[in-house]
Short mmCIF file of C-alpha atoms and ligand atoms in Angstrom, two decimals:
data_model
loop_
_atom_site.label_atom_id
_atom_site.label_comp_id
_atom_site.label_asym_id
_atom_site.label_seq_id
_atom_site.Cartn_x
_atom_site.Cartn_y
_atom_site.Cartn_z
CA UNK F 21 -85.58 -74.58 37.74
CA UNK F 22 -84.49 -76.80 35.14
CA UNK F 23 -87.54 -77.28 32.15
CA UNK F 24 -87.93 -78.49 28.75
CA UNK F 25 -87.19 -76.11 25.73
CA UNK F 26 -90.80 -76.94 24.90
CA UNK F 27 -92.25 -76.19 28.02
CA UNK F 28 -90.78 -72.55 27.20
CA UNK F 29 -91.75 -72.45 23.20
CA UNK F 30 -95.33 -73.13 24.85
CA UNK F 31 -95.65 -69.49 26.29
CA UNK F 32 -93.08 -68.41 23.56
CA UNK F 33 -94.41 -69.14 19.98
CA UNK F 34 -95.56 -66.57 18.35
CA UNK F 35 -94.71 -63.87 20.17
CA UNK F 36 -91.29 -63.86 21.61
CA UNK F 37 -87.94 -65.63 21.16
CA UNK F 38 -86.03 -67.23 23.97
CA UNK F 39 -82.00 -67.09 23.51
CA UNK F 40 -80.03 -69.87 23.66
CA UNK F 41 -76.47 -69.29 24.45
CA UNK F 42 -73.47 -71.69 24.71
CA UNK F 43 -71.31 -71.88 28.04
CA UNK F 44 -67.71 -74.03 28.35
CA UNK F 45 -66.60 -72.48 31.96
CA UNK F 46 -67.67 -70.49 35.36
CA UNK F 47 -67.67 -67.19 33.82
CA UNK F 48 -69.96 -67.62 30.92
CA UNK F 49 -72.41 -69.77 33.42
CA UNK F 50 -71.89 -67.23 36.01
CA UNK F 51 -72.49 -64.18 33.49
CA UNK F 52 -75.17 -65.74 31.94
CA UNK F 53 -77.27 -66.45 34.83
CA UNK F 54 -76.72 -63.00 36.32
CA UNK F 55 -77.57 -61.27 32.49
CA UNK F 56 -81.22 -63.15 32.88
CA UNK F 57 -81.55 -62.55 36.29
CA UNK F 58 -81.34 -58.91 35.63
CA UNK F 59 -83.60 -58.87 32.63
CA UNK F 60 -85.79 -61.28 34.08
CA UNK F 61 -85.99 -63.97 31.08
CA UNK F 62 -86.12 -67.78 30.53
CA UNK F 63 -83.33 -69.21 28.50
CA UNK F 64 -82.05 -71.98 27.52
CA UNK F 65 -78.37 -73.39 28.40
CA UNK F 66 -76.38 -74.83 25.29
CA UNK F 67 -73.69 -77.66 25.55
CA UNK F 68 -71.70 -78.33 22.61
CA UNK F 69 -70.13 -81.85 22.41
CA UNK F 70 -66.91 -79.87 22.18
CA UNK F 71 -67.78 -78.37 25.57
CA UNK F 72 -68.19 -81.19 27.25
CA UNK F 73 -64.42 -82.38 26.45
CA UNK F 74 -63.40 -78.66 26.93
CA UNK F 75 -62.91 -80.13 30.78
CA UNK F 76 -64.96 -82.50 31.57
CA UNK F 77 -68.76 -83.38 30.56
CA UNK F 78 -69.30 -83.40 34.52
CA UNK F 79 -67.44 -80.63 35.22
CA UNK F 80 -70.19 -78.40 33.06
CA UNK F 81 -73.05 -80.47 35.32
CA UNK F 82 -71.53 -79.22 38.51
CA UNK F 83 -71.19 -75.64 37.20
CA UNK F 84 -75.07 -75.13 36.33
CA UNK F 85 -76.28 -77.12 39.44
CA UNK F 86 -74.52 -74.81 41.57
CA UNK F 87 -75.42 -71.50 39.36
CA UNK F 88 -79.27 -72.99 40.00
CA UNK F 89 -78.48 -72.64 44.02
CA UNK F 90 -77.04 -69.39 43.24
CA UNK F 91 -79.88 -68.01 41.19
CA UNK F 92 -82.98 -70.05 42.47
CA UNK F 93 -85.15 -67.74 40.09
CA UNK F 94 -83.86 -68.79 37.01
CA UNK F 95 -86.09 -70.75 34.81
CA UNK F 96 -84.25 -73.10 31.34
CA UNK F 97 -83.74 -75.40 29.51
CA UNK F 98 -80.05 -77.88 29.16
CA UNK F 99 -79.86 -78.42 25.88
CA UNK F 100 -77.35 -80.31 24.02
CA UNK F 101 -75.90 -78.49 20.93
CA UNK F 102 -75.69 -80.13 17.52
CA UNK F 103 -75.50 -83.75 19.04
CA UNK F 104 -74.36 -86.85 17.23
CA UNK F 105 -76.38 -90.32 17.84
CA UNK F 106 -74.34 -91.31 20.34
CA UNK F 107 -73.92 -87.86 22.33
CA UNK F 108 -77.89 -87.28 22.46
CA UNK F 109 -77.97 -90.84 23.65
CA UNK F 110 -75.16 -90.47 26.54
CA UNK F 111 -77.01 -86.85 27.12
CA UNK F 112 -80.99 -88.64 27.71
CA UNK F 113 -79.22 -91.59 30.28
CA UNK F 114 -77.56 -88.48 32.27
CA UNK F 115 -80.95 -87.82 34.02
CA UNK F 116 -79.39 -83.91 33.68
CA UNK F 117 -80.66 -82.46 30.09
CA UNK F 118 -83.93 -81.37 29.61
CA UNK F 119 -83.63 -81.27 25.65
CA UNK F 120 -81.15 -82.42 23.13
CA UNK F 121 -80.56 -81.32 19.21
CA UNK F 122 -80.13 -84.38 16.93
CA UNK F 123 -78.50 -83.01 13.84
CA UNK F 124 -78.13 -85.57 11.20
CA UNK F 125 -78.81 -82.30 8.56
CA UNK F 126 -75.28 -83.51 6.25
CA UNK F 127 -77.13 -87.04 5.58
CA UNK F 128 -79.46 -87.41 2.97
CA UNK F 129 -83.36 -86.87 3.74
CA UNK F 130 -84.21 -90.78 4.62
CA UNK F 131 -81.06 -91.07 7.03
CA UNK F 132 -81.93 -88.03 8.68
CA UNK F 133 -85.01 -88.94 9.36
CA UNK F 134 -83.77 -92.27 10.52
CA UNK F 135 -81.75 -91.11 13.16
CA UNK F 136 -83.96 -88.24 14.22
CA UNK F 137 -87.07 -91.04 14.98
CA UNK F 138 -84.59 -93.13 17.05
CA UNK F 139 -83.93 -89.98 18.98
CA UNK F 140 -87.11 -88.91 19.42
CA UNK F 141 -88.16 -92.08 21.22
CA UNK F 142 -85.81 -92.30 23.67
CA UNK F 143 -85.82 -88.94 24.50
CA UNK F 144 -89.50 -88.68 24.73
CA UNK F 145 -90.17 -91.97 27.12
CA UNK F 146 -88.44 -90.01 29.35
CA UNK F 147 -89.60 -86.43 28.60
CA UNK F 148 -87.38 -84.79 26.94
CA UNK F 149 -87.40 -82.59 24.01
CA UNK F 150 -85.77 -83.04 20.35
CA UNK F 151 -84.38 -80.70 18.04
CA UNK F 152 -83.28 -81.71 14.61
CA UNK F 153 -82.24 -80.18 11.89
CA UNK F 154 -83.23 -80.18 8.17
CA UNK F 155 -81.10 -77.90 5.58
CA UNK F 156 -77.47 -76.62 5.90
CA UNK F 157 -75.79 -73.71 7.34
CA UNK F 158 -72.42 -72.37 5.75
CA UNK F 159 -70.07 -72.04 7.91
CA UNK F 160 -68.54 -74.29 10.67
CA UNK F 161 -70.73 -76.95 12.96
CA UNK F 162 -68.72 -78.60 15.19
CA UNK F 163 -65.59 -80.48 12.96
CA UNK F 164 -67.95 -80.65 9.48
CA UNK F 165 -67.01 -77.38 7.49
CA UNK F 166 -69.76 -76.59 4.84
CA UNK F 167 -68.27 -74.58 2.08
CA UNK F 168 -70.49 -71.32 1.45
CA UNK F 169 -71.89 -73.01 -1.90
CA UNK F 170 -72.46 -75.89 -0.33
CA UNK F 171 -75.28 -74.56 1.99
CA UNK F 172 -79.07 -75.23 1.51
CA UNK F 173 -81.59 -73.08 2.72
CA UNK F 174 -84.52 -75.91 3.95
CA UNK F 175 -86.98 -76.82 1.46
CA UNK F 176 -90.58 -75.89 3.32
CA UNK F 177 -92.70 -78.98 1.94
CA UNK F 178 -89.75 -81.31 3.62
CA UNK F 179 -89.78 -79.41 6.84
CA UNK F 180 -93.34 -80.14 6.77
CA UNK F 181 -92.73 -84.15 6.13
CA UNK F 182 -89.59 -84.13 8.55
CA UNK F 183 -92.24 -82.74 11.19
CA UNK F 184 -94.57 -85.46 10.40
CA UNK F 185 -92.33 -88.49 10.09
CA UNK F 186 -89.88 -87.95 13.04
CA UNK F 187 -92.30 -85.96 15.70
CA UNK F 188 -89.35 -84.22 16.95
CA UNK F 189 -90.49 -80.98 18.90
CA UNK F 190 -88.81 -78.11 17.01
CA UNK F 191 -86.93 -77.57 14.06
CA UNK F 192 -83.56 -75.93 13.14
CA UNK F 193 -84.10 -74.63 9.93
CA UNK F 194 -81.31 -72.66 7.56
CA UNK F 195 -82.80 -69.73 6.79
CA UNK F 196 -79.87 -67.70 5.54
CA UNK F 197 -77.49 -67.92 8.52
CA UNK F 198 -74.65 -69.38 8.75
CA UNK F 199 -72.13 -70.50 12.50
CA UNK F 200 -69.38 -67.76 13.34
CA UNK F 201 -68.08 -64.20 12.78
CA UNK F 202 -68.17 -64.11 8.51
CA UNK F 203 -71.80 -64.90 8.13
CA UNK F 204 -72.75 -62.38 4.82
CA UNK F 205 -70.21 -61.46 2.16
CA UNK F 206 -73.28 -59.57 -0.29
CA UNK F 207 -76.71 -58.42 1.29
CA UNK F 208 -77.15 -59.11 4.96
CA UNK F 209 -80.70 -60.41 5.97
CA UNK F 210 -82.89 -63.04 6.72
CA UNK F 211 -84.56 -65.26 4.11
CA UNK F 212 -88.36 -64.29 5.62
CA UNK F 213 -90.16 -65.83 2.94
CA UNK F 214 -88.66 -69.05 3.57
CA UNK F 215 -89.68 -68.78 7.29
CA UNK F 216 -93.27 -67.72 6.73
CA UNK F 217 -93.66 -70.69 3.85
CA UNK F 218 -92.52 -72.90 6.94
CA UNK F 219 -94.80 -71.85 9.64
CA UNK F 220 -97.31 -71.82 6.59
CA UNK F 221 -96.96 -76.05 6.14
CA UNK F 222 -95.41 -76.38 10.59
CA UNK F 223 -98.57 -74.19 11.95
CA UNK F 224 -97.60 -73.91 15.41
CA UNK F 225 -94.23 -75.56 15.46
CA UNK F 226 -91.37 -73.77 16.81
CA UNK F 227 -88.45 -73.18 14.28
CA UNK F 228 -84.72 -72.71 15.45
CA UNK F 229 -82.41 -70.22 13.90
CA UNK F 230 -78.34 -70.66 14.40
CA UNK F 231 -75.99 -68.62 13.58
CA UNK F 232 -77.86 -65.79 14.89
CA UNK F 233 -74.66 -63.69 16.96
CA UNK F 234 -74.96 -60.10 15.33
CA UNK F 235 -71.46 -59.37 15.86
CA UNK F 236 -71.54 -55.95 16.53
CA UNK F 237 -69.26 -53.39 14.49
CA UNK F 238 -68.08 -52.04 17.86
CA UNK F 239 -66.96 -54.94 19.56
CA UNK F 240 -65.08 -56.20 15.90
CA UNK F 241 -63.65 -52.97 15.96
CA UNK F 242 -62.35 -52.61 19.74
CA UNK F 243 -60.58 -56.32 19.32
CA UNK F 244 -58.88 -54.53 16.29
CA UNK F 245 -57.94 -51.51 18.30
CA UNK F 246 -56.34 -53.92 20.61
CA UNK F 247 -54.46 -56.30 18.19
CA UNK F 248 -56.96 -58.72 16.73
CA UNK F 249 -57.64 -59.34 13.62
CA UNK F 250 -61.30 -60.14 12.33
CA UNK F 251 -61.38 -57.31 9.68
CA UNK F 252 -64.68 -58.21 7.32
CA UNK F 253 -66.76 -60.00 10.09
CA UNK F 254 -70.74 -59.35 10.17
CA UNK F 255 -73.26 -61.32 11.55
CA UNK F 256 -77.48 -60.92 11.92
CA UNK F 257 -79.32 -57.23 12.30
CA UNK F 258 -80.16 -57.91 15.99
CA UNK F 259 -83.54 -55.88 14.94
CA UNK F 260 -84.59 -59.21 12.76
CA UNK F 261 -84.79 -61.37 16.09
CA UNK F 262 -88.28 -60.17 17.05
CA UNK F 263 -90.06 -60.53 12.99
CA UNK F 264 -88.47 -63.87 12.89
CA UNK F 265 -89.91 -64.51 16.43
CA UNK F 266 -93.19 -63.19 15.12
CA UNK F 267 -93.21 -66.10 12.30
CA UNK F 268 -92.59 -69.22 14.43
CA UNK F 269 -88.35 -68.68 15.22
CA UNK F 270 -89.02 -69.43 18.80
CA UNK F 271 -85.18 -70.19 19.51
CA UNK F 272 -82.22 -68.03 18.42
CA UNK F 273 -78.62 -69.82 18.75
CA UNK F 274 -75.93 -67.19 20.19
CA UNK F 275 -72.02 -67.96 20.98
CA UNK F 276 -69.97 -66.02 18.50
CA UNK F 277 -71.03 -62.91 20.08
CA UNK F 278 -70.14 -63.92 23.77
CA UNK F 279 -66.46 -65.26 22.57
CA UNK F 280 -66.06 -61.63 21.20
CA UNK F 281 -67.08 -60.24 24.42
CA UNK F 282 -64.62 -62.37 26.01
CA UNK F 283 -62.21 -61.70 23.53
CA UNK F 284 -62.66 -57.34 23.67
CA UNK F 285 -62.30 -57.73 27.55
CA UNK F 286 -59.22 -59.93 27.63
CA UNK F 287 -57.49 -57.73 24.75
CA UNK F 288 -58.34 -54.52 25.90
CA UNK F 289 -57.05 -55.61 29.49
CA UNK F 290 -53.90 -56.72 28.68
CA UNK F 291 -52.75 -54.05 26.35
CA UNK F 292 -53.81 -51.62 28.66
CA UNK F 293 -52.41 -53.54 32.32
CA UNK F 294 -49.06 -55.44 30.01
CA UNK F 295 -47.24 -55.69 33.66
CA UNK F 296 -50.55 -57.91 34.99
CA UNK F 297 -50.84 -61.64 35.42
CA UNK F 298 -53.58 -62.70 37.30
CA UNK F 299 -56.59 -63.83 35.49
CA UNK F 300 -58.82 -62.89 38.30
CA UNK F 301 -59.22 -58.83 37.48
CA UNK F 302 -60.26 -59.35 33.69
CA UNK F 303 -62.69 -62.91 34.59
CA UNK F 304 -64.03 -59.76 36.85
CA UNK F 305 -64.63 -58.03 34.12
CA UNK F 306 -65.92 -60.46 31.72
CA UNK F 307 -69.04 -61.94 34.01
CA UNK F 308 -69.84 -58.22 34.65
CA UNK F 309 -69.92 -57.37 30.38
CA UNK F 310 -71.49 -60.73 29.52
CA UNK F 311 -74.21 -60.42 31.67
CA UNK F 312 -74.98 -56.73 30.71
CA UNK F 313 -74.77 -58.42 26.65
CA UNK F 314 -77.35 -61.05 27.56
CA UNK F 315 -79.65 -58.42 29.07
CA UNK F 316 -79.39 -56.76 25.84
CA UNK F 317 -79.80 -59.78 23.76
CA UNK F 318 -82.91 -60.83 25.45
CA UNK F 319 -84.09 -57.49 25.13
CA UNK F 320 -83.69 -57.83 21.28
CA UNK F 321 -85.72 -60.95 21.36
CA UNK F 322 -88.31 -59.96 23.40
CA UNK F 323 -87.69 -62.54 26.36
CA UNK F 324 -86.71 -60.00 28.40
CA UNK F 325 -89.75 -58.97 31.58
CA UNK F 326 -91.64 -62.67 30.54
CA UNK F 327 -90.23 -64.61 34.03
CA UNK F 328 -93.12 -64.33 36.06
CA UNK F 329 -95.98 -65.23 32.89
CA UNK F 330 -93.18 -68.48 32.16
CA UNK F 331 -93.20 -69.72 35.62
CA UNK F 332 -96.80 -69.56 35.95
CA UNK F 333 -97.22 -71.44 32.89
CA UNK F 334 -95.08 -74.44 33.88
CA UNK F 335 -96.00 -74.51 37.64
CA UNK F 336 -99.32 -75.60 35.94
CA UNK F 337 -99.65 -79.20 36.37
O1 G3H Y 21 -72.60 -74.29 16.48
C1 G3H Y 21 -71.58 -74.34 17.16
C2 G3H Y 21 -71.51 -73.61 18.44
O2 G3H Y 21 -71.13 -72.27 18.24
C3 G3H Y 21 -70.60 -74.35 19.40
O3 G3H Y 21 -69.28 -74.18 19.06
O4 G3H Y 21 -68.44 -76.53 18.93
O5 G3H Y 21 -66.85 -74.63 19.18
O6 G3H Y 21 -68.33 -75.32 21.09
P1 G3H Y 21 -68.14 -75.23 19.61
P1 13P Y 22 -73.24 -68.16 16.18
O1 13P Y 22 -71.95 -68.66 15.65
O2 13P Y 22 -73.88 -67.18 15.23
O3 13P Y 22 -73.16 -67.59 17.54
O4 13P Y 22 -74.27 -69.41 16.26
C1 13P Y 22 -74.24 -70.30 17.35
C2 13P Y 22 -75.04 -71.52 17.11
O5 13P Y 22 -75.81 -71.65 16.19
C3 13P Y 22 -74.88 -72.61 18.10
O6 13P Y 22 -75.59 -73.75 17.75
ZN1 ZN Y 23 -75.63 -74.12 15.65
#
C-alpha cells in the first residue's frame, strides 16, 4: 500500500525512524521489499532523478507496482530524491508518488523558499507530501559537488522560518553528514545540539537526515580483500539512528551502504567463480544480502516490528 511519508512520520515522530533507501533496478526493489517484509517495517522508496534515466522513469513505476502485488503487506511511501523544480513537478502529474523532496538548499534563503512554496502547492492540492531542504551537505548531491568547506550545518532560527513560510511537511536538515562513502576525516558523530535546537523552534516537525549509510568496516574491508579500493571510507555510528530519531530525525537517507553490498557480493563472486558469466547466480545473491542489510538497518532505527501499529493508523479514515 502506497502512503504519504507523512502519513508514516505521524505514528513515527518521536519515537522511531523510518529508512528511506534508494532503488535503480529489480534487485534492490526486490531485496528491499523482502528485507521489510521480514522485519516487518514501513519504509519509504527513494527515486533519484538519476534513477529515473538509469532506464527509464517508467521502467522504475512498473518495478514497484509489481513488487506491491508481490508483497501486498508492504506499507511506503514513493518519494522523489533531491528533485529539481521541474522533476517534482513531472513527479506530482504522474498520479504515482506519494511525496517528493524539493531541494533548492545551494540557492540563497529567499529563492529557496521561493521554489519550495511553489512546490508545496501543487503537491498539496493533490495530497502529497514535500520535503525541502535548508543547509548543505559536503559531499556529492546529484551533479552539484559541495567542497567539504563549503558545507553549512542549518541555522535553527531559519529552519524555524523556512517551516513557517513554505509549509512544506518535513525538513532535510545538515546536521553533520555528508552523501557517500568519505563522510568524516576528524571526529565521527552527529551534531545533536543542532538537532535538539531544531526540534526546540520545529516542535513536532519531522527532520530528515542524508547521508546517513554507516559504511561498515567489514563490508569496506571485504571489497578490499577482493580488489577494490575505498581505503579511508567511514560513514554514521548506526547506534546514533535511534537518539537522532528520539529528537525529531523521523527519516534517515540510506544508498551508499546498499551499493557496497552490491559491490562485496559482485567482487567476492567473481574472484572466487573467474570462469562464470551469468549474472543470474550473484543477482541471487545480492536480493538475498540486501534484504538481510535492510532488516538490520530497520532494526537500528527502530522501524523494525511497527507494521501492524502503522497500518492501523492509516486505515483510519
Ligand atoms: O543523494 C544522492 C543519492 O545517494 C542518490 O544518488 O543520484 O547517484 O542516484 P544518485
Ligand atoms: P548516503 O550516501 O549516506 O547513503 O546518503 C543517501 C542520501 O542521502 C540520499 O538522499
Ligand atoms: Zn540525500
Amino acid at each position: 500500500m502506497i502512503v504519504t511519508t507523512q502519513q508514516l512520520f505521524k505514528v513515527a515522530y518521536g519515537r522511531f525512524a523510518v529508512g528511506a533507501y534508494n532503488i535503480n533496478n529489480v534487485e534492490q526493489t526486490m531485496g528491499l521489499f523482502r528485507g521489510c517484509f521480514d522485519s516487518k517495517a514501513p519504509f519509504i522508496i527513494q527515486i533519484s532523478k538519476g534513477a529515473r534515466s538509469y532506464t527509464h522513469k517508467l521502467m522504475l513505476e512498473a518495478i514497484i507496482r509489481t513488487a506491491d502485488q508481490v508483497f501486498p503487506e508492504a506499507i511506503y511511501a514513493v518519494h522523489l530524491d533531491h528533485g529539481d523544480e521541474a522533476t517534482c513537478m513531472d513527479c506530482i502529474a504522474s498520479g504515482f508518488y506519494s511525496s517528493v523532496m524539493i531541494d533548492a538548499s545551494h540557492d540563497p534563503f529567499e529563492k529557496n523558499v521561493e521554489i519550495t512554496k511553489r512546490v508545496v502547492q501543487a503537491a498539496h492540492a493533490k495530497g502529497i507530501s514535500v520535503e525541502a531542504e535548508l543547509g548543505m551537505l559536503g559531499g556529492v548531491e546529484e551533479d552539484i559537488k559541495v567542497e567539504d568547506g563549503n558545507a553549512c550545518l542549518t541555522d535553527p532560527a531559519q529552519a524555524e522560518e523556512f517551516f513557517k513560510l513554505t509549509g512544506c511537511d518535513s525538513l532535510a536538515c545538515a546536521i553533520g553528514t555528508s552523501h557517500g562513502a568519505f563522510k568524516f576525516k576528524g571526529k565521527q558523530s552527529l551534531h545533536f545540539e543542532i538537532i535538539e535546537a531544531i526540534q526546540q523552534r520545529c516542535p513536532g516537525k519531522p527532520l530528515v537526515m542524508h547521508g546517513s549509510s554507516s559504511v561498515p568496516q567489514e563490508e569496506v574491508r571485504r571489497i578490499n580483500a577482493a580488489g577494490g579500493q575505498l581505503a579511508g571510507a567511514v560513514g554514521v555510528d548506526e547506534n546514533e539512528y535511534l537518539p537522532a530519531a528520539k529528537r525529531g530525525v523521523t527519516k534517515i537517507n540510506i544508498d551508499t551502504d546498499g551499493r557496497l553490498v552490491w559491490t562485496r557480493v559482485h567482487r567476492e563472486f567473481f574472484r572466487d567463480k573467474p570462469a562464470e558469466f551469468d549474472f543470474r547466480p550473484p543477482g541471487k545473491i545480492f536480493m538475498a544480502e540486501y534484504a538481510k542489510f535492510i532488516a538490520h538497518k530497520n532494526e537500528k532505527l527502530g522501524s523494525a516490528g511497527t507494521l501492524d501499529e502503522v497500518r492501523a493508523a492509516v486505515s483510519k479514515k
